[in-house]
Coordinates of C-alpha atoms and ligand atoms in Angstrom, one line a residue:
M21 CA 8.9 -44.5 21.4
D22 CA 7.4 -41.8 19.2
S23 CA 3.7 -41.0 19.1
E24 CA 3.1 -42.5 15.7
K25 CA 4.5 -45.9 16.8
V26 CA 2.5 -45.9 20.1
I27 CA -0.7 -45.1 18.2
A28 CA -0.1 -47.7 15.5
R29 CA 0.7 -50.4 18.1
D30 CA -2.4 -49.5 20.2
N31 CA -4.6 -49.6 17.1
D32 CA -3.2 -53.1 16.3
Y33 CA -3.8 -54.6 19.6
V34 CA -6.2 -52.7 21.8
L35 CA -9.9 -53.2 21.2
H36 CA -11.4 -50.2 19.4
T37 CA -14.1 -49.4 21.9
Y38 CA -13.1 -45.8 22.1
N39 CA -12.7 -43.0 19.5
R40 CA -9.4 -41.6 20.8
N41 CA -7.8 -38.2 20.1
P42 CA -4.7 -38.9 17.9
I43 CA -2.2 -37.8 20.6
V44 CA 0.0 -39.6 23.1
I45 CA 0.4 -38.3 26.7
E46 CA 3.7 -39.3 28.2
K47 CA 3.9 -37.3 31.4
G48 CA 2.2 -34.5 33.3
H49 CA 2.6 -31.9 35.9
G50 CA -0.2 -29.9 37.4
L51 CA -2.5 -28.7 34.6
H52 CA 0.0 -29.6 31.9
A53 CA 0.4 -32.8 29.9
Y54 CA 3.3 -33.5 27.6
G55 CA 3.7 -35.7 24.6
P56 CA 6.8 -37.7 23.5
E57 CA 7.9 -35.1 21.0
G58 CA 7.6 -32.3 23.5
Q59 CA 4.0 -31.4 22.7
S60 CA 2.5 -29.5 25.6
Y61 CA -1.2 -29.4 26.5
L62 CA -3.3 -27.4 29.0
D63 CA -5.6 -30.1 30.3
F64 CA -9.2 -29.1 31.1
T65 CA -10.4 -32.7 31.2
S66 CA -8.6 -34.2 34.3
G67 CA -8.9 -37.6 32.7
I68 CA -12.7 -37.2 32.8
G69 CA -12.8 -35.7 36.3
V70 CA -10.3 -38.1 37.8
N71 CA -7.1 -36.2 38.3
S72 CA -8.6 -33.9 40.9
L73 CA -5.3 -32.6 42.1
G74 CA -3.9 -32.4 38.6
Y75 CA -1.0 -34.5 37.2
C76 CA 1.4 -36.0 39.7
D77 CA 0.7 -33.8 42.7
L78 CA 3.8 -34.1 44.9
N79 CA 2.1 -35.1 48.2
W80 CA -0.2 -37.5 46.4
A81 CA 2.7 -39.1 44.4
E82 CA 4.8 -39.4 47.6
A83 CA 2.0 -41.0 49.6
V84 CA 1.2 -43.5 46.9
S85 CA 4.8 -44.5 46.3
K86 CA 5.6 -44.7 50.0
Q87 CA 2.6 -47.0 50.5
A88 CA 3.7 -49.1 47.4
H89 CA 7.1 -49.6 49.1
K90 CA 5.4 -50.6 52.4
L91 CA 2.4 -52.8 51.5
Q92 CA 0.6 -52.9 48.1
H93 CA -2.3 -55.3 48.9
T94 CA -3.5 -57.7 51.5
S95 CA -7.2 -58.8 50.7
N96 CA -10.2 -57.9 52.7
L97 CA -9.5 -60.7 55.1
Y98 CA -7.2 -58.3 57.0
Y99 CA -7.3 -54.7 58.1
T100 CA -5.1 -51.9 56.8
S101 CA -4.7 -48.4 58.2
P102 CA -5.1 -46.4 54.9
C103 CA -8.5 -48.0 54.2
S104 CA -10.0 -47.4 57.7
K105 CA -8.6 -43.9 57.7
L106 CA -10.3 -43.1 54.3
A107 CA -13.5 -44.7 55.5
K108 CA -13.6 -42.6 58.7
R109 CA -12.9 -39.4 56.7
L110 CA -15.6 -40.1 54.1
C111 CA -18.2 -40.9 56.7
R112 CA -17.4 -37.8 58.8
R113 CA -17.3 -35.6 55.7
T114 CA -20.6 -36.8 54.2
G115 CA -22.7 -37.7 57.3
M116 CA -23.1 -41.2 56.0
S117 CA -22.8 -44.1 58.3
K118 CA -20.6 -46.7 56.6
V119 CA -18.7 -47.2 53.3
F120 CA -17.9 -50.1 50.9
F121 CA -14.9 -49.7 48.6
G122 CA -14.8 -51.0 45.1
N123 CA -12.8 -50.0 42.0
S124 CA -14.9 -47.9 39.7
G125 CA -18.1 -45.9 39.3
A126 CA -20.1 -48.7 37.7
E127 CA -19.0 -51.1 40.5
A128 CA -20.0 -48.5 43.1
N129 CA -23.5 -48.2 41.5
E130 CA -23.8 -52.0 41.4
G131 CA -23.1 -52.0 45.2
A132 CA -25.7 -49.3 45.7
I133 CA -28.3 -51.3 43.7
K134 CA -27.6 -54.4 45.8
A135 CA -27.7 -52.5 49.1
A136 CA -31.0 -50.9 48.2
R137 CA -32.6 -54.2 47.2
K138 CA -31.3 -55.8 50.4
Y139 CA -32.9 -53.1 52.5
S140 CA -36.2 -53.6 50.7
F141 CA -36.0 -57.4 50.9
D142 CA -35.3 -57.3 54.7
H143 CA -38.2 -55.0 55.4
Y144 CA -40.8 -55.9 52.8
G145 CA -39.9 -59.3 51.4
E146 CA -39.6 -60.5 47.8
G147 CA -41.0 -58.6 44.8
R148 CA -40.2 -55.1 45.9
D149 CA -37.1 -54.6 43.8
Q150 CA -37.8 -52.1 41.1
I151 CA -35.5 -49.1 40.7
I152 CA -36.5 -45.9 39.0
T153 CA -33.9 -43.9 37.2
L154 CA -34.0 -40.7 35.1
V155 CA -34.2 -40.4 31.3
N156 CA -30.8 -39.2 30.0
S157 CA -28.9 -40.5 33.0
F158 CA -25.6 -42.4 32.9
H159 CA -24.7 -44.9 35.6
G160 CA -22.0 -47.1 34.0
R161 CA -21.2 -49.9 31.6
T162 CA -21.8 -53.2 33.4
I163 CA -25.0 -55.0 32.5
A164 CA -27.0 -53.7 35.5
T165 CA -25.7 -50.2 35.3
L166 CA -26.2 -50.0 31.5
T167 CA -29.8 -51.1 32.3
A168 CA -30.0 -48.4 34.9
T169 CA -28.8 -45.8 32.4
G170 CA -31.9 -44.0 31.0
Q171 CA -30.7 -43.7 27.4
D172 CA -32.0 -46.0 24.7
T173 CA -28.7 -46.0 22.8
F174 CA -27.2 -48.0 25.6
H175 CA -29.9 -50.7 25.4
H176 CA -28.9 -52.6 22.3
Y177 CA -26.8 -55.7 21.4
F178 CA -25.9 -56.9 24.9
G179 CA -29.3 -58.2 26.1
P180 CA -31.0 -59.7 27.9
F181 CA -30.8 -56.8 30.2
N182 CA -31.8 -56.9 33.8
E183 CA -35.4 -56.7 35.0
G184 CA -36.5 -54.1 37.5
F185 CA -35.5 -50.8 36.1
L186 CA -38.0 -48.0 35.1
Y187 CA -37.2 -44.6 33.6
T188 CA -38.9 -41.2 34.2
P189 CA -38.1 -37.7 32.8
A190 CA -36.1 -35.5 35.1
G191 CA -38.1 -32.6 36.7
D192 CA -41.5 -34.3 36.5
I193 CA -42.5 -35.4 40.0
E194 CA -46.0 -36.4 38.9
A195 CA -44.6 -38.9 36.3
L196 CA -42.3 -40.3 38.9
T197 CA -45.0 -40.6 41.6
K198 CA -47.2 -42.5 39.0
L199 CA -44.5 -45.1 38.5
V200 CA -44.2 -45.9 42.2
D201 CA -46.1 -48.9 43.3
K202 CA -45.7 -51.9 45.6
H203 CA -42.8 -53.2 43.6
T204 CA -40.7 -50.0 43.8
C205 CA -37.6 -50.2 46.0
A206 CA -35.4 -47.2 45.1
V207 CA -34.9 -44.0 43.1
M208 CA -31.4 -43.4 41.6
L209 CA -30.2 -40.1 40.1
E210 CA -27.3 -37.8 39.3
L211 CA -27.7 -34.2 40.5
V212 CA -26.0 -33.0 37.4
Q213 CA -26.3 -35.4 34.5
G214 CA -22.7 -35.5 33.3
E215 CA -22.5 -37.8 30.3
G216 CA -26.1 -36.7 29.4
G217 CA -24.9 -33.2 28.5
V218 CA -24.0 -31.5 31.9
V219 CA -27.6 -30.9 32.9
P220 CA -28.3 -30.0 36.5
L221 CA -31.6 -31.2 38.2
D222 CA -34.0 -28.7 39.5
Q223 CA -33.8 -28.1 43.3
E224 CA -37.6 -28.4 43.8
F225 CA -37.7 -31.7 41.9
V226 CA -34.9 -33.1 44.0
Q227 CA -36.7 -32.1 47.3
A228 CA -39.9 -33.6 46.0
V229 CA -38.1 -36.9 45.2
R230 CA -36.7 -36.9 48.7
A231 CA -40.2 -36.3 50.2
L232 CA -41.7 -39.1 48.0
C233 CA -38.9 -41.5 49.1
D234 CA -39.6 -40.7 52.7
E235 CA -43.3 -41.2 52.3
K236 CA -43.0 -44.6 50.5
D237 CA -39.8 -45.7 52.3
L238 CA -37.8 -45.9 49.1
V239 CA -34.1 -45.8 49.1
L240 CA -32.7 -42.7 47.4
I241 CA -29.5 -43.4 45.7
V242 CA -27.5 -40.4 44.5
D243 CA -24.8 -41.2 41.9
E244 CA -22.0 -38.7 42.7
V245 CA -19.4 -40.6 40.7
Q246 CA -18.8 -37.5 38.7
T247 CA -20.2 -34.7 40.8
G248 CA -18.6 -35.8 44.1
V249 CA -15.3 -35.0 45.8
G250 CA -15.4 -31.2 45.3
R251 CA -16.2 -31.2 41.6
T252 CA -19.2 -28.9 42.0
G253 CA -17.6 -26.7 44.6
T254 CA -18.9 -28.5 47.7
F255 CA -17.6 -32.0 48.8
L256 CA -20.9 -33.6 47.7
A257 CA -23.2 -31.9 45.2
C258 CA -26.0 -33.1 47.7
E259 CA -25.0 -30.2 50.0
Q260 CA -26.1 -27.6 47.4
F261 CA -29.4 -29.4 47.0
N262 CA -29.9 -29.7 50.8
L263 CA -30.3 -33.4 50.2
R264 CA -29.7 -36.3 52.5
P265 CA -29.4 -39.4 50.4
D266 CA -29.7 -43.0 51.7
I267 CA -26.9 -44.1 49.5
V268 CA -24.3 -42.0 47.7
T269 CA -21.7 -43.4 45.2
L270 CA -18.3 -41.8 44.5
A271 CA -15.5 -42.8 42.2
K272 CA -13.8 -40.6 39.5
G273 CA -12.1 -37.8 41.5
L274 CA -11.8 -39.7 44.8
G275 CA -8.4 -41.5 44.2
G276 CA -6.8 -38.5 42.5
G277 CA -6.0 -40.8 39.5
L278 CA -6.0 -44.3 40.9
P279 CA -9.1 -46.6 40.5
I280 CA -11.5 -46.5 43.4
G281 CA -15.2 -46.5 43.9
A282 CA -17.1 -46.0 47.1
V283 CA -20.7 -46.8 48.2
L284 CA -21.6 -44.7 51.2
V285 CA -24.7 -45.8 53.0
S286 CA -27.0 -44.5 55.8
E287 CA -27.4 -46.4 59.1
K288 CA -30.7 -48.0 58.0
V289 CA -29.2 -49.3 54.7
A290 CA -25.9 -50.4 56.4
A291 CA -27.9 -52.7 58.7
G292 CA -28.7 -55.2 55.9
M293 CA -25.2 -55.5 54.5
G294 CA -23.6 -58.1 56.7
P295 CA -20.8 -60.6 56.1
G296 CA -21.1 -62.3 52.7
S297 CA -23.5 -59.7 51.2
H298 CA -20.9 -58.1 49.0
G299 CA -17.2 -58.1 48.2
S300 CA -14.3 -57.1 46.0
T301 CA -10.8 -58.5 45.7
F302 CA -9.1 -55.1 45.1
G303 CA -11.6 -52.8 47.0
G304 CA -10.0 -50.8 49.7
N305 CA -6.5 -51.3 48.3
P306 CA -4.0 -49.5 50.6
V307 CA -2.0 -47.8 47.8
V308 CA -5.2 -46.4 46.3
C309 CA -6.6 -45.4 49.7
A310 CA -3.3 -43.6 50.5
G311 CA -3.8 -41.5 47.4
A312 CA -7.4 -40.8 48.2
N313 CA -6.5 -39.8 51.8
V314 CA -4.3 -37.0 50.3
V315 CA -7.2 -35.9 48.1
L316 CA -9.5 -35.7 51.1
E317 CA -6.9 -33.9 53.2
R318 CA -6.5 -31.3 50.5
L319 CA -10.2 -30.6 50.1
D320 CA -10.8 -28.5 53.2
E321 CA -13.2 -25.6 53.3
S322 CA -10.7 -23.0 52.0
F323 CA -9.7 -25.2 49.1
L324 CA -13.4 -25.6 48.2
A325 CA -13.9 -21.9 48.4
G326 CA -11.1 -21.6 45.8
V327 CA -12.9 -24.1 43.6
R328 CA -16.1 -22.0 43.7
E329 CA -14.2 -18.8 43.0
H330 CA -12.4 -20.3 40.0
A331 CA -15.6 -21.9 38.8
A332 CA -17.3 -18.5 38.8
Q333 CA -14.4 -17.0 36.9
L334 CA -14.5 -19.7 34.3
R335 CA -18.2 -19.6 33.9
A336 CA -18.3 -15.8 33.5
G337 CA -15.5 -16.0 30.9
L338 CA -17.3 -18.7 28.9
E339 CA -20.5 -16.8 28.8
R340 CA -18.7 -13.9 27.1
L341 CA -17.2 -16.0 24.3
P342 CA -18.5 -15.8 20.7
H343 CA -21.1 -18.3 19.5
V344 CA -21.9 -19.4 23.1
K345 CA -25.7 -19.8 23.7
G346 CA -25.5 -20.9 27.3
V347 CA -23.3 -22.5 30.0
T348 CA -24.7 -25.3 32.2
G349 CA -23.4 -27.2 35.1
L350 CA -22.2 -26.6 38.6
G351 CA -18.8 -25.7 39.9
L352 CA -15.9 -27.0 37.8
M353 CA -18.3 -29.3 35.8
L354 CA -19.4 -27.2 32.9
G355 CA -21.2 -27.7 29.6
I356 CA -21.1 -25.1 26.8
Q357 CA -24.0 -24.9 24.4
F358 CA -23.2 -23.3 21.1
E359 CA -25.3 -21.5 18.5
D360 CA -26.7 -23.6 15.7
G361 CA -24.1 -24.6 13.2
I362 CA -21.2 -24.8 15.7
N363 CA -20.2 -28.4 16.2
A364 CA -18.7 -29.2 19.7
A365 CA -16.5 -31.9 18.2
D366 CA -15.0 -29.3 15.8
V367 CA -14.3 -27.0 18.6
L368 CA -12.6 -29.8 20.6
A369 CA -10.3 -30.7 17.6
A370 CA -9.4 -27.0 17.1
C371 CA -8.6 -26.6 20.8
R372 CA -6.4 -29.6 20.7
E373 CA -4.5 -28.2 17.8
R374 CA -3.8 -25.1 19.9
G375 CA -2.8 -27.2 22.9
L376 CA -6.0 -27.1 25.0
L377 CA -7.7 -30.4 25.9
V378 CA -11.4 -30.4 26.4
L379 CA -14.3 -32.9 26.3
T380 CA -17.7 -33.1 24.8
A381 CA -21.0 -34.4 26.3
K382 CA -23.8 -35.0 23.8
T383 CA -23.9 -31.7 21.6
R384 CA -22.1 -29.7 24.2
L385 CA -18.4 -28.9 24.9
R386 CA -17.6 -30.1 28.4
L387 CA -14.9 -28.8 30.8
L388 CA -13.7 -30.7 33.9
P389 CA -10.5 -29.0 34.8
P390 CA -8.5 -30.3 37.8
L391 CA -9.7 -28.8 41.1
V392 CA -6.3 -27.1 41.5
V393 CA -6.9 -25.0 38.3
T394 CA -5.6 -21.4 38.8
A395 CA -6.9 -18.0 37.6
H396 CA -4.0 -17.9 35.1
D397 CA -4.9 -21.4 33.7
I398 CA -8.4 -20.2 33.2
E399 CA -7.3 -17.0 31.4
R400 CA -5.2 -19.1 29.0
A401 CA -8.0 -21.6 28.3
L402 CA -10.4 -18.7 27.6
V403 CA -7.9 -17.1 25.2
I404 CA -7.6 -20.3 23.2
L405 CA -11.3 -20.9 23.2
D406 CA -11.9 -17.3 22.0
E407 CA -9.4 -17.7 19.2
V408 CA -11.0 -21.0 18.1
L409 CA -14.5 -19.7 18.2
C410 CA -13.6 -16.4 16.4
G411 CA -12.2 -18.6 13.6
L412 CA -15.3 -20.7 13.3
D413 CA -18.2 -19.7 11.0
P414 CA -21.4 -21.4 11.8
V415 CA -22.2 -24.0 9.1
Q416 CA -25.5 -23.1 7.5
S417 CA -27.7 -26.1 7.4
Ligands
PLP19 C1 -18.3 -42.1 34.9 C2 -19.6 -42.3 35.5 C3 -20.0 -43.6 35.9 C4 -19.1 -44.9 35.5 O1 -17.9 -44.9 36.2 P1 -16.8 -45.9 35.7 O2 -15.7 -45.7 36.7 O3 -16.4 -45.6 34.3 O4 -17.4 -47.3 35.9 C5 -21.1 -43.8 36.6 N1 -21.9 -42.8 36.9 C6 -21.6 -41.5 36.6 C7 -22.5 -40.4 37.0 C8 -20.4 -41.2 35.9 O5 -20.1 -40.0 35.5

């Protein structure tokens, strides 16, 4: 079916909750996506940080299809090997004690909120249930995670929203300390605010939050749904902040393209989450876990060193482009801030016309290439971005 028909049919029947790019992607290989009429795109989005090994990595596709032929699902009433293997790998890799598997980032954060409140209830009783999150954060689209998201634009239409969430500006430890009282149970944050514009937190602030959580016995939840699984050049972004969280959530890149979310918890938090405390029909699905196991196997130290090397190359190249005011982010999670008058959405559209797929976050252009990106791919993307930016005159306002 040609692109025009696919788009028309989608527009007729799929709820218009997204503004989509007017292109159809039919297949992909590595960094390259292809359309039905033979269009070819260099993809620096990874499906928003999901396709960590690029499109249809051979080992990943083989592991997934082999598992699909063997056993596609059982329910959590029984054990399967791919699930326990992934759990062991994740715990060993992160130093966390136990993991719960769900199907998305929002669901992982829901699990984290529940586990934090359960810890607080078990140790301090009722009424100590408030969770402090950061202004400009993003934690998901379910009612509780929308509420946790510290952006007013998300707090309309769908109320009543949950009680028990408070917001504080990133970087201001005094403001955070003032919010903590006998009702506070947890602090939840992203180390690099992704949807908020690719804004990393300050090291000192993060250390101060950890110290405050230790002092008041608050659960520190780190949302690594976007930053985790090698995206920032280390397995967890926490490693670069010298941070030991009490709960860390993962999702996007973990399954290499299949839906999965994970809530990793420390021993003290794990203790409260016994039988009946949480559940998911699909969570820990063996096909998805088989794919995630390939991702984890691939992300050894030498692979991550390559991610850091390519990230440095990309960042240096971006900083040299015309109209670029600054580059933010960590590893292969980068935001590009333009001079006044250059609109990131215009740059995105012009890149697409030239066969390069990129993202935006707030006013910035955002790049999340697959972790398998090569020096050659980066050179090509930089050439296209350079052509696009050279052709753009800042709009005088
Ligand atoms: C994408 C994202 C989420 C939501 O993940 P979904 O899989 O869309 O539910 C939550 N937190 C962060 C930091 C994210 O980037």
